[in-house]
Short mmCIF file of C-alpha atoms in Angstrom, two decimals:
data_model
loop_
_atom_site.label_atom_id
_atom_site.label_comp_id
_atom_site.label_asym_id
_atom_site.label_seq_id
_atom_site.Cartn_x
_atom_site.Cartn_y
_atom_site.Cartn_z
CA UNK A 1 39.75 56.04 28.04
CA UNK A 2 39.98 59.59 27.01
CA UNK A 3 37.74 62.11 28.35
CA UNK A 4 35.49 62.67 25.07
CA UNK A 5 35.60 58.58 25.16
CA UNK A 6 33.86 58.94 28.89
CA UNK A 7 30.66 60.40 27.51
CA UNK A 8 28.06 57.53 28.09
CA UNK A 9 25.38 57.05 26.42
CA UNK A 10 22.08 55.08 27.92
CA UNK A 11 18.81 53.85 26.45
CA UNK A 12 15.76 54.31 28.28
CA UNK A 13 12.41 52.03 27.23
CA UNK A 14 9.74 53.91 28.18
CA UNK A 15 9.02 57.90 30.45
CA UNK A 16 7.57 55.50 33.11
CA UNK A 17 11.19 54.27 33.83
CA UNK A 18 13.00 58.01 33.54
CA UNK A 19 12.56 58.30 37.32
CA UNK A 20 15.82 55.58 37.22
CA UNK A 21 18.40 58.18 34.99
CA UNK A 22 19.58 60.93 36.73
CA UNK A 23 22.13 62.87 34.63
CA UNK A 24 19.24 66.04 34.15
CA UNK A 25 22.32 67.79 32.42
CA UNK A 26 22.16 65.09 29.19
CA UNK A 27 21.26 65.52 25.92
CA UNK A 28 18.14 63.60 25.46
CA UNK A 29 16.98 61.98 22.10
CA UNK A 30 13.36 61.81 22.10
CA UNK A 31 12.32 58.44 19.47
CA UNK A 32 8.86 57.43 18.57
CA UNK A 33 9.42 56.20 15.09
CA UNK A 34 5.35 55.19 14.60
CA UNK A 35 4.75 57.87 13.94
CA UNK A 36 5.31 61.14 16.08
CA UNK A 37 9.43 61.81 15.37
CA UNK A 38 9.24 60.52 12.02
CA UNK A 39 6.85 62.64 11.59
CA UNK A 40 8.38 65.61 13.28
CA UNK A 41 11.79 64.74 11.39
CA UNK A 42 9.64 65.28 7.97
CA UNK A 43 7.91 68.45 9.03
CA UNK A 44 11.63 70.20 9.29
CA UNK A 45 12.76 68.70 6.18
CA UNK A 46 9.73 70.40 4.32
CA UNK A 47 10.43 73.50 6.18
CA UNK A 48 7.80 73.84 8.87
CA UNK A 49 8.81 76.97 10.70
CA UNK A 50 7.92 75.21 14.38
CA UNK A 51 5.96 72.47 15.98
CA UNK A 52 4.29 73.14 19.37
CA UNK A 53 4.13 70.04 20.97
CA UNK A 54 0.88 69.98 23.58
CA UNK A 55 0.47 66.82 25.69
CA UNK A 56 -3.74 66.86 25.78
CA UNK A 57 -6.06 67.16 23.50
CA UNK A 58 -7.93 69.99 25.13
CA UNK A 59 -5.05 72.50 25.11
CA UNK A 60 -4.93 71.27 21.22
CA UNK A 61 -8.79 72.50 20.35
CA UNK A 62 -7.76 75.62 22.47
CA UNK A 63 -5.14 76.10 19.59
CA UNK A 64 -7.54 75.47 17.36
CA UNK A 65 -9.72 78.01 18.13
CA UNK A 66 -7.13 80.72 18.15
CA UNK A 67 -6.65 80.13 14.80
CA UNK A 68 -3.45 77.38 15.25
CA UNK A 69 -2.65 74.66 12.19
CA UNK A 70 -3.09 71.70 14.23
CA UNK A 71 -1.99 68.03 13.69
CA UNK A 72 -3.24 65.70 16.28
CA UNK A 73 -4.00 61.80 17.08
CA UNK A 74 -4.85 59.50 19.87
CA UNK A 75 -4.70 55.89 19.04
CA UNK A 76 -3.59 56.22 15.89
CA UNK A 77 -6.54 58.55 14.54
CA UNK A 78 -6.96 61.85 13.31
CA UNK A 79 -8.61 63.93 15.73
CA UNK A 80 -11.88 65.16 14.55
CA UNK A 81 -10.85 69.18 15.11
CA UNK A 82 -7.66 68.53 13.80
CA UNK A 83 -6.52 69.60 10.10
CA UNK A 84 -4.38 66.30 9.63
CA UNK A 85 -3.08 63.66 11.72
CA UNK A 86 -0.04 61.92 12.61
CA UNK A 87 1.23 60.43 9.05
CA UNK A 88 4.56 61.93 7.91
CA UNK A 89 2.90 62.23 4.79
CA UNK A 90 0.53 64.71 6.40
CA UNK A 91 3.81 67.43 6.45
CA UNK A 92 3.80 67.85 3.29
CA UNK A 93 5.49 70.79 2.00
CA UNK A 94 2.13 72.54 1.06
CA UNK A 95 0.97 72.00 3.89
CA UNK A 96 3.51 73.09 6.31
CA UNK A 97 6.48 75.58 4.76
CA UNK A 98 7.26 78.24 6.83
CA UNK A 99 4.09 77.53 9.50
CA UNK A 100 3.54 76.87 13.25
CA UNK A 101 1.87 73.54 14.12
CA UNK A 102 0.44 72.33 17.14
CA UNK A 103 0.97 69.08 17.75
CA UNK A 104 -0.49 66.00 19.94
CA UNK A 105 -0.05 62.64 20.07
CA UNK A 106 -0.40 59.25 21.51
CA UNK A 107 3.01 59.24 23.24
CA UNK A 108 5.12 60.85 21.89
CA UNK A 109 4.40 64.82 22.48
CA UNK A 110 4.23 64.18 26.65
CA UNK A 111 7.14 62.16 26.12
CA UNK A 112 9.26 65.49 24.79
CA UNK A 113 6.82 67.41 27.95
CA UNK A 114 8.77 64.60 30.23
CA UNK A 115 12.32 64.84 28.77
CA UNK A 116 12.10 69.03 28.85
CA UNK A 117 13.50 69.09 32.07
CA UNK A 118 17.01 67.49 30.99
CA UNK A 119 19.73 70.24 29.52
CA UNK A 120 18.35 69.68 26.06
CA UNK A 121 15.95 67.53 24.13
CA UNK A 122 16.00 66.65 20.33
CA UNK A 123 14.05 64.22 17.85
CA UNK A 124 15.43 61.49 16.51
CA UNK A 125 14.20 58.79 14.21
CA UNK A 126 15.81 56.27 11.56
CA UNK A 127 15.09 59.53 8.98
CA UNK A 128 17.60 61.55 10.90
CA UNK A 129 19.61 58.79 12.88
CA UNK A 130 23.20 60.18 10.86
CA UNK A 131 22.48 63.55 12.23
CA UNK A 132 21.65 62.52 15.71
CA UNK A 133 24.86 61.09 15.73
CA UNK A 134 26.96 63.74 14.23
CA UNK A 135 25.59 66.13 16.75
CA UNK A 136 25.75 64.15 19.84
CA UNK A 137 29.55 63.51 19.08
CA UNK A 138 30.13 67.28 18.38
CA UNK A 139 29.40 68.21 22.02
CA UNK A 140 30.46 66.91 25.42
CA UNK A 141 27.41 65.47 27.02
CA UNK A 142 26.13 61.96 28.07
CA UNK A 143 23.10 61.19 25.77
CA UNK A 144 20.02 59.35 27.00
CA UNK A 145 17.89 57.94 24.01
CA UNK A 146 14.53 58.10 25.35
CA UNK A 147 12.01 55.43 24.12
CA UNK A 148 8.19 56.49 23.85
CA UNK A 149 6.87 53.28 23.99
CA UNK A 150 3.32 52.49 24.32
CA UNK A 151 1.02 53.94 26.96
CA UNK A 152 3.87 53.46 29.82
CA UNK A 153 4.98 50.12 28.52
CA UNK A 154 7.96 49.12 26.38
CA UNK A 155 7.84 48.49 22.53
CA UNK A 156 9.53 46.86 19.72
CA UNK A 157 9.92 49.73 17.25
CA UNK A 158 11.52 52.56 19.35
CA UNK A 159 13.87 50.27 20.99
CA UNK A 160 15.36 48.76 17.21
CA UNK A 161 16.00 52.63 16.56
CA UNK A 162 17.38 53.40 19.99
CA UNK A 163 19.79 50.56 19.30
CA UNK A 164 20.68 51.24 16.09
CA UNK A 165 21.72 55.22 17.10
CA UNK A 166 23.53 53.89 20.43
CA UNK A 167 25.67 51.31 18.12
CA UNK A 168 26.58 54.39 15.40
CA UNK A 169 27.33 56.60 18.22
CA UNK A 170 29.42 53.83 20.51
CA UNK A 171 31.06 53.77 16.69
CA UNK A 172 32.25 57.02 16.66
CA UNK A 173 34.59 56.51 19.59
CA UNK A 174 33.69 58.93 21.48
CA UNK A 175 30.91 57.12 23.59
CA UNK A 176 31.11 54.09 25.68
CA UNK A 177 28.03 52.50 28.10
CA UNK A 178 27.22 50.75 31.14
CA UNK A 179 23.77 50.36 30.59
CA UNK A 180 22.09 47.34 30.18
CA UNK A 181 18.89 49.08 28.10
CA UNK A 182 21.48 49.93 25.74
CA UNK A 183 23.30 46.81 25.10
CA UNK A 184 19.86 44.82 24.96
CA UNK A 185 18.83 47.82 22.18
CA UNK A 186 22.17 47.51 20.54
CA UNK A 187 21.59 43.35 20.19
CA UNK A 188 18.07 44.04 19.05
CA UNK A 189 19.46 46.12 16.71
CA UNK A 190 21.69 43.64 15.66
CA UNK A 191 19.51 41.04 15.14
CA UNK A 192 17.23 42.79 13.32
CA UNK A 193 19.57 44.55 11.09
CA UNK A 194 19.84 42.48 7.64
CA UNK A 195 15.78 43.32 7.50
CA UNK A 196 14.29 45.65 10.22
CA UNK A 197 10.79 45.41 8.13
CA UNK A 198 10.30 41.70 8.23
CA UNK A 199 11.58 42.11 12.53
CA UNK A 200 9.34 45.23 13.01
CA UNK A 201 6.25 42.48 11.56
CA UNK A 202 6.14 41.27 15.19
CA UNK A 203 5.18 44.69 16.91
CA UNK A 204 2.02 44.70 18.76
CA UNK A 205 1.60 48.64 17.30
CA UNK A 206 2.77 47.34 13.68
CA UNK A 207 -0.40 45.37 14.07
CA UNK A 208 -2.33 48.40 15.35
CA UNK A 209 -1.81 50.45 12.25
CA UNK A 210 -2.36 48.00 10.20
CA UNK A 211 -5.61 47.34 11.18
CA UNK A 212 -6.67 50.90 11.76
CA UNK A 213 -5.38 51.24 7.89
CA UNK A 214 -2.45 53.56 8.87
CA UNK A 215 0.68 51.67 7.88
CA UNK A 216 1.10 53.19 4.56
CA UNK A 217 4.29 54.67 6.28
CA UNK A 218 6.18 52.38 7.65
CA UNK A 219 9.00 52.11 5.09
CA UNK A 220 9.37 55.72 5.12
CA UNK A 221 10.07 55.59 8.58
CA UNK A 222 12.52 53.07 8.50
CA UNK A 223 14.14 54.77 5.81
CA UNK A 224 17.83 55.81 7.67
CA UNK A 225 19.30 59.37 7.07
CA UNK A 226 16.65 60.76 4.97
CA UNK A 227 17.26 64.31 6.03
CA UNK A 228 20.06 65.83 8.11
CA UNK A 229 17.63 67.75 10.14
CA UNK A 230 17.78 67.74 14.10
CA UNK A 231 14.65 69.33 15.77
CA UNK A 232 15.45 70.74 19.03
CA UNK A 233 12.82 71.73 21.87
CA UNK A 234 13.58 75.44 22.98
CA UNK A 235 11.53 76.65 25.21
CA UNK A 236 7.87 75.19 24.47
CA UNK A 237 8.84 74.95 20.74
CA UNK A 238 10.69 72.85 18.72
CA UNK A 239 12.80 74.35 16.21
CA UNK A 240 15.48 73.54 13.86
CA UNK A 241 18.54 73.24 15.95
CA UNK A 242 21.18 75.72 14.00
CA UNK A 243 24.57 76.88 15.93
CA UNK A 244 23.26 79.36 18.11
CA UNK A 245 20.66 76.72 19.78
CA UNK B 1 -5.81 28.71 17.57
CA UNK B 2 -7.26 26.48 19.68
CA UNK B 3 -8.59 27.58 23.22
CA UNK B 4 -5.06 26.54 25.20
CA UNK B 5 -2.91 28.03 22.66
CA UNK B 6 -4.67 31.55 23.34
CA UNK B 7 -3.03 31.67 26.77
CA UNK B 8 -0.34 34.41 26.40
CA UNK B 9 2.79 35.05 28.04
CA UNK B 10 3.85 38.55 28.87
CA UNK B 11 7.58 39.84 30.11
CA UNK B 12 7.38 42.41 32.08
CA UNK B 13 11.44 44.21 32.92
CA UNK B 14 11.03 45.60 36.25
CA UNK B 15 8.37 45.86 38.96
CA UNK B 16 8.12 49.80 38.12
CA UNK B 17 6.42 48.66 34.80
CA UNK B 18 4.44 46.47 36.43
CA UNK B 19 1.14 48.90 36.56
CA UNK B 20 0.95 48.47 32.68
CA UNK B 21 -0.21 44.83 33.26
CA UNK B 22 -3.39 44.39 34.08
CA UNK B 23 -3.81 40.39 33.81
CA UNK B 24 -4.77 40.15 37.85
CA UNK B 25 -6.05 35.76 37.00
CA UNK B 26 -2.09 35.25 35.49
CA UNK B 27 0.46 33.61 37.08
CA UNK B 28 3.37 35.71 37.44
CA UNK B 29 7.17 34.40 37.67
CA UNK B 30 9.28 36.10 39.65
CA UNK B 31 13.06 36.11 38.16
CA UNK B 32 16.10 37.63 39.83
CA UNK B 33 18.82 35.38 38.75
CA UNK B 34 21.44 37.26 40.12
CA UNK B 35 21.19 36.01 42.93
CA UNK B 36 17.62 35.36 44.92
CA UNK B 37 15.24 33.30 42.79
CA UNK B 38 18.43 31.28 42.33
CA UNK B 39 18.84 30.92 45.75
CA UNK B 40 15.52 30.51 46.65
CA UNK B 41 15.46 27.44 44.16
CA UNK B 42 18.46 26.07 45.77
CA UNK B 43 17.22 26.14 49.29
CA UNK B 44 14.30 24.32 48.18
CA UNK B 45 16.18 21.66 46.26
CA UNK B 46 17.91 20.87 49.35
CA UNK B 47 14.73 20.90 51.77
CA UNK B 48 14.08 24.25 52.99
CA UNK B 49 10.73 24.21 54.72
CA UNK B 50 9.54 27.42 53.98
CA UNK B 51 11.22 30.78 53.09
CA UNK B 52 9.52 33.94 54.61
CA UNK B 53 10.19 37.17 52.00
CA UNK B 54 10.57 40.48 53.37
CA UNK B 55 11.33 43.19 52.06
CA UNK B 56 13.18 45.40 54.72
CA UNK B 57 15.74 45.16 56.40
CA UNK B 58 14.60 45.84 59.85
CA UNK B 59 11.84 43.26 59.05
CA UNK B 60 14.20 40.86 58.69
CA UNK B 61 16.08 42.54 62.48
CA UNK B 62 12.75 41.81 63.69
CA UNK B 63 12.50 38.07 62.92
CA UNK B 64 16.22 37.91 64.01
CA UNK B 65 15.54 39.18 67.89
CA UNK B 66 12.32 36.52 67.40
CA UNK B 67 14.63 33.55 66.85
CA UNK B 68 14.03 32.98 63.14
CA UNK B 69 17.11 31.78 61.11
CA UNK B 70 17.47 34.78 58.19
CA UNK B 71 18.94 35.29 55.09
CA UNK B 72 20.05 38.93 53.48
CA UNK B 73 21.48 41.17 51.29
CA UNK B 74 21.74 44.85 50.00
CA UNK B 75 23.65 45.48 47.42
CA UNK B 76 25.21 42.53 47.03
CA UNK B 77 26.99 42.29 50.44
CA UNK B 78 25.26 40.32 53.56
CA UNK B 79 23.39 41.96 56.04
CA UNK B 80 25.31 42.30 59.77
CA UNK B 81 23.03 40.62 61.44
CA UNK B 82 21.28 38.35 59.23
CA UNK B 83 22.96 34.72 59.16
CA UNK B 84 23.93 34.50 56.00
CA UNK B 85 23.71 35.91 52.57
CA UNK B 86 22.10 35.64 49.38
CA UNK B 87 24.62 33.18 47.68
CA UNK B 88 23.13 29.93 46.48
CA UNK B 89 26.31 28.15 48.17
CA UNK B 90 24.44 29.68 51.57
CA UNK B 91 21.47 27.31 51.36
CA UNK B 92 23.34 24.07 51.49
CA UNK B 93 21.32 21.39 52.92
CA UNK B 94 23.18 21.34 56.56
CA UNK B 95 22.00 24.71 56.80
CA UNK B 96 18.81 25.01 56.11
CA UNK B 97 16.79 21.20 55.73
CA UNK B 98 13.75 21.46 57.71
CA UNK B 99 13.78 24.72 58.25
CA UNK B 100 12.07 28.17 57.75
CA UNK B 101 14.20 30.76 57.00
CA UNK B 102 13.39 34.87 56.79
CA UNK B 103 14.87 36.23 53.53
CA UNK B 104 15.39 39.83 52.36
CA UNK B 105 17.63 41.27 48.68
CA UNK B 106 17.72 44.60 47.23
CA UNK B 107 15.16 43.60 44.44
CA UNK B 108 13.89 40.10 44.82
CA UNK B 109 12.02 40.27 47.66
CA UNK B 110 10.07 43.44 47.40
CA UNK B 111 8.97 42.26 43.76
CA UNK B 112 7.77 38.85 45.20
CA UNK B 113 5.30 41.09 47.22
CA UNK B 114 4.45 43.32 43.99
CA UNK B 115 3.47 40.25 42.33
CA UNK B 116 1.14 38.97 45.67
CA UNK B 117 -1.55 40.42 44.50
CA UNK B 118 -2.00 38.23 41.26
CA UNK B 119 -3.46 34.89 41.11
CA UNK B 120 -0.31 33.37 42.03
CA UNK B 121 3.22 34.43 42.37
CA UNK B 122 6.25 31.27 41.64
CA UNK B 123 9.77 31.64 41.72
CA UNK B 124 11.87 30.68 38.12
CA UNK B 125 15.82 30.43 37.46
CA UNK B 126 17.59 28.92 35.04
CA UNK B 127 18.22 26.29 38.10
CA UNK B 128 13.85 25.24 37.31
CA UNK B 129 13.13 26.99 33.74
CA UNK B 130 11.89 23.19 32.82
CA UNK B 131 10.15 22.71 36.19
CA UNK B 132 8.22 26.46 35.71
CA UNK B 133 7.70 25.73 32.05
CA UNK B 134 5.71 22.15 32.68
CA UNK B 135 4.14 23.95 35.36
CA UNK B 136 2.79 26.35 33.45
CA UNK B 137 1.56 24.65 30.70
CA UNK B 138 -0.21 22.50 32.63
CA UNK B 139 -2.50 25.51 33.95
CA UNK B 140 -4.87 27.39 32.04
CA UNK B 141 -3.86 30.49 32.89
CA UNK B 142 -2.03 33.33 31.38
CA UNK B 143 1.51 33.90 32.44
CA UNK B 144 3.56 37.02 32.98
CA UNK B 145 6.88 36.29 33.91
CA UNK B 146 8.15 39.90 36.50
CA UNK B 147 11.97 40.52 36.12
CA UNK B 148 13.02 41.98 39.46
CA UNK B 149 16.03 43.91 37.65
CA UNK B 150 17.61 46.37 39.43
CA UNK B 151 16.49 49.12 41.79
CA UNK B 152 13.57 50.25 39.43
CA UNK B 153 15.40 49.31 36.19
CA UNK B 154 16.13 47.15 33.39
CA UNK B 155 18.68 44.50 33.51
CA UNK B 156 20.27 42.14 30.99
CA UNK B 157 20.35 38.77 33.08
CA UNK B 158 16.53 38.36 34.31
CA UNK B 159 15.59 39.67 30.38
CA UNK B 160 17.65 36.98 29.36
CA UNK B 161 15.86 34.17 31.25
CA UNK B 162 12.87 35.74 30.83
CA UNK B 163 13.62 35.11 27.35
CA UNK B 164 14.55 31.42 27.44
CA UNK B 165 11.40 30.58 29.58
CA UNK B 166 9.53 32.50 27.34
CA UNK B 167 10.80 30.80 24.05
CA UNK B 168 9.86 27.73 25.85
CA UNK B 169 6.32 27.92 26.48
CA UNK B 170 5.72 29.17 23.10
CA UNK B 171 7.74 25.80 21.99
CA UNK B 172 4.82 23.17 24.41
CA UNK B 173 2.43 25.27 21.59
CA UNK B 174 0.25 26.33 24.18
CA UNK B 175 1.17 29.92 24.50
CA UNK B 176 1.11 32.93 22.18
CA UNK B 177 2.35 36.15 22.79
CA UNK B 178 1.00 39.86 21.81
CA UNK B 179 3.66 41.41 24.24
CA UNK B 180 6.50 43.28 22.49
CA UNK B 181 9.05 42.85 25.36
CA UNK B 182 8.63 38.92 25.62
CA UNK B 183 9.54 39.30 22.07
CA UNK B 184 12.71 41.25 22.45
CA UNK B 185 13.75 39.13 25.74
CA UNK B 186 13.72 36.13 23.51
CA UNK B 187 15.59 37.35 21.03
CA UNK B 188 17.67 38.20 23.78
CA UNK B 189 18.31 34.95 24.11
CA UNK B 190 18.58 33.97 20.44
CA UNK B 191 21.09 36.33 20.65
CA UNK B 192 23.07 35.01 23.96
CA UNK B 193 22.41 31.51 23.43
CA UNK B 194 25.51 30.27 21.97
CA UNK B 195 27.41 31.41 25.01
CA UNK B 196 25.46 32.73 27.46
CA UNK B 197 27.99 32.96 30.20
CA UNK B 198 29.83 35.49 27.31
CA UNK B 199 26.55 37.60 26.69
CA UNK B 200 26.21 38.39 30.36
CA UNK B 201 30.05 39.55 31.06
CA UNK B 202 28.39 43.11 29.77
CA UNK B 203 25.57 43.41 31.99
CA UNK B 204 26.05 46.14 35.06
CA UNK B 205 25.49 43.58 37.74
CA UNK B 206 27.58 41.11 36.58
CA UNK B 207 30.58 43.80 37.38
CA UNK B 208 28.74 44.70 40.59
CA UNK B 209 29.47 41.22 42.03
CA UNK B 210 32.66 40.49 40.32
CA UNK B 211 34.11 44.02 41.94
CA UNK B 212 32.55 42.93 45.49
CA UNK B 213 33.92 39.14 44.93
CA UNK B 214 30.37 37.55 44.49
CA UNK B 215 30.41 35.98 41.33
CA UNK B 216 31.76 32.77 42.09
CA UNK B 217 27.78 31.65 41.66
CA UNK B 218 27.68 32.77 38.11
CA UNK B 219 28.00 29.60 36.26
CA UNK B 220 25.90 28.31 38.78
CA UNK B 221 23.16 30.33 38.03
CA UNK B 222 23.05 29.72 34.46
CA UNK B 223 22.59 25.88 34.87
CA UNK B 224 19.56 25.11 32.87
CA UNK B 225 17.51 22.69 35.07
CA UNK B 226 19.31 21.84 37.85
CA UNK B 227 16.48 21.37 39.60
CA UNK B 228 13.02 20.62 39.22
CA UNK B 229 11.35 22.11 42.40
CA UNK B 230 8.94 25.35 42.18
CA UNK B 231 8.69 27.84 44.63
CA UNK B 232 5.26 29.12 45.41
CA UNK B 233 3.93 31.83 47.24
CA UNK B 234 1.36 30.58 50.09
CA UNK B 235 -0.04 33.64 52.04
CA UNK B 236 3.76 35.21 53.21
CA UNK B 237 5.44 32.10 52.87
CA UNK B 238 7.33 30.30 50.07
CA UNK B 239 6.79 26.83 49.72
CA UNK B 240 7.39 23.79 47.41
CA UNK B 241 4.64 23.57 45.13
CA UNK B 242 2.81 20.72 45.41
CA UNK B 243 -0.54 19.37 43.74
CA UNK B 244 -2.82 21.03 46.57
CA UNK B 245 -0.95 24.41 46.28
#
């Protein structure tokens, strides 16, 4: 084993486990696929200028009220201040080219709050899974893929996409793991993989948006390497990661 | 869906997730196949009287200077005082018929004790997957079955039975199941079950006890129904279930 080979890479299901990895000076991917870092993912592909993730809703109005562009959800809806929701489809280009957004979700905004403490933390979906990769390869740092789950508890969706980004990047040689979230991810992955929407049926938050009327999305989020974007957080801000970040 | 068909299993992977389940009435399995709920199924299919969890160490000291015969482990590797370990092979009948014996692990014990505080707490292995199935479909109760893992985190070899009990119930067609992890853990097993002994060579623990020379019990512990005793939690004490308990 070489010494780019040592890099490991680990798959964590949910922030309430993240007390268990220790390596603070990883790279962590942060994936909620429905619908916060697909969402994210599509904001810097129609050239959003930042997001500003904010964990409650009250620091969200507060945004608000200055004057902010603020997308927001709990539970799948749109909050009522908000001026869209959680839908990729919401960052459209009109909507979003060269703005700030504030930004608050379900899980997925306190899960970036909880993986800010690591060296670095980036978004990663299916839509940017390829560039993920690419990047995580290019430097020399173990990666943890950190699953937002569902209120504190594991889920289906996050975990298939987690396993599919450990298996490209155990592919590229330069990774290897001894962890047993990621080789349960990876074989989720792979049993998933001739038809991740029929597997993804199954998911208790698949049901969720379907019955709340929000799964207009799904395929887009399952779509793999839709953009070659890589949001990074830098400082309180996530940005599009360029060489200098 | 008929009335006993809405019972639902749950998996839950470690004790630290346990706080997401809020089922208090369900019957929780405790699995730590590597090596305690395996052992503790052993002991009681050769005529242990009663097994006494606890989850320190200088508990178990304690019941040592009283008299008591005790069992332990941490990490792996038998405790200096304690009589003997946490292998299966320990509870042979000459050892232990008749008798009550204090027993402390790294992970089983202290999740026996998480899971006190529902309805009722049973022990399940591969060694009584049959016995725990029956058991439970003969109840009207909900059932959650707790992988101890290890030391606060996921592992591959309690998922995996987790995942064959699991896919069992569901098969008697009285249990459903709305929880996304009991759904990965069985395809878990879909995965493994061709050659389980293979699947496991990857997990972490299973190179844990093959570097400290305590994996002789491995194909042991994936014997599907060896046995057809169940473990049951009475006040502090493991005993064999009976139809009173």
């Amino acid at each position: 084993m070489n010494m780019r080979n040592a890099r490991n890479v680990e798959v964590c299901f949910t922030p309430s486990l993240l007390e268990g990895y220790t390596g603070l000076d990883s790279t962590v991917v942060v994936i909620d696929i429905f619908r916060a870092t697909s969402s994210i993912c599509t904001a810097f592909s129609n050239g959003v200028k930042s997001l500003l993730p904010v964990a409650t809703t009250e620091e969200a109005m507060s945004y608000k009220e200055l004057g902010f562009l603020v997308a927001g959800e709990r539970d799948g809806l749109k909050l009522d201040f908000a001026d869209f929701g959680n839908s990729p489809y919401n960052f459209a280009r009109e909507n979003i080219e060269g703005r700030s957004v504030v930004y608050t979700t379900t899980n997925g905004t306190s899960t970036i709050h909880q993986a800010s403490r690591y060296h670095k933390t980036i978004i990663g979906s299916f839509l940017n899974a390829g560039a993920v990769v690419d990047y995580l390869a290019g430097q020399d740092r173990n990666a943890l893929l950190l699953c937002a789950g569902w209120k504190g508890r594991f889920n289906l969706e996050d975990t298939l996409c987690a396993g599919y980004i450990a298996k490209r990047l155990l592919g590229t040689g330069g990774f290897h793991t001894n962890c047993d979230s990621a080789h349960a991810a990876i074989d989720i992955w792979n049993f998933a993989e001739k038809n991740p929407r029929a597997y993804i049926e199954k998911a208790a938050h698949r049901k969720r948006l379907r019955e709340k009327g929000l799964d207009d999305c799904i395929d887009f989020c399952l779509t793999i390497d839709y953009t070659s974007v890589v949001p990074v957080l830098v400082g309180n801000e996530l940005v599009k990661l360029d060489k200098k970040t």
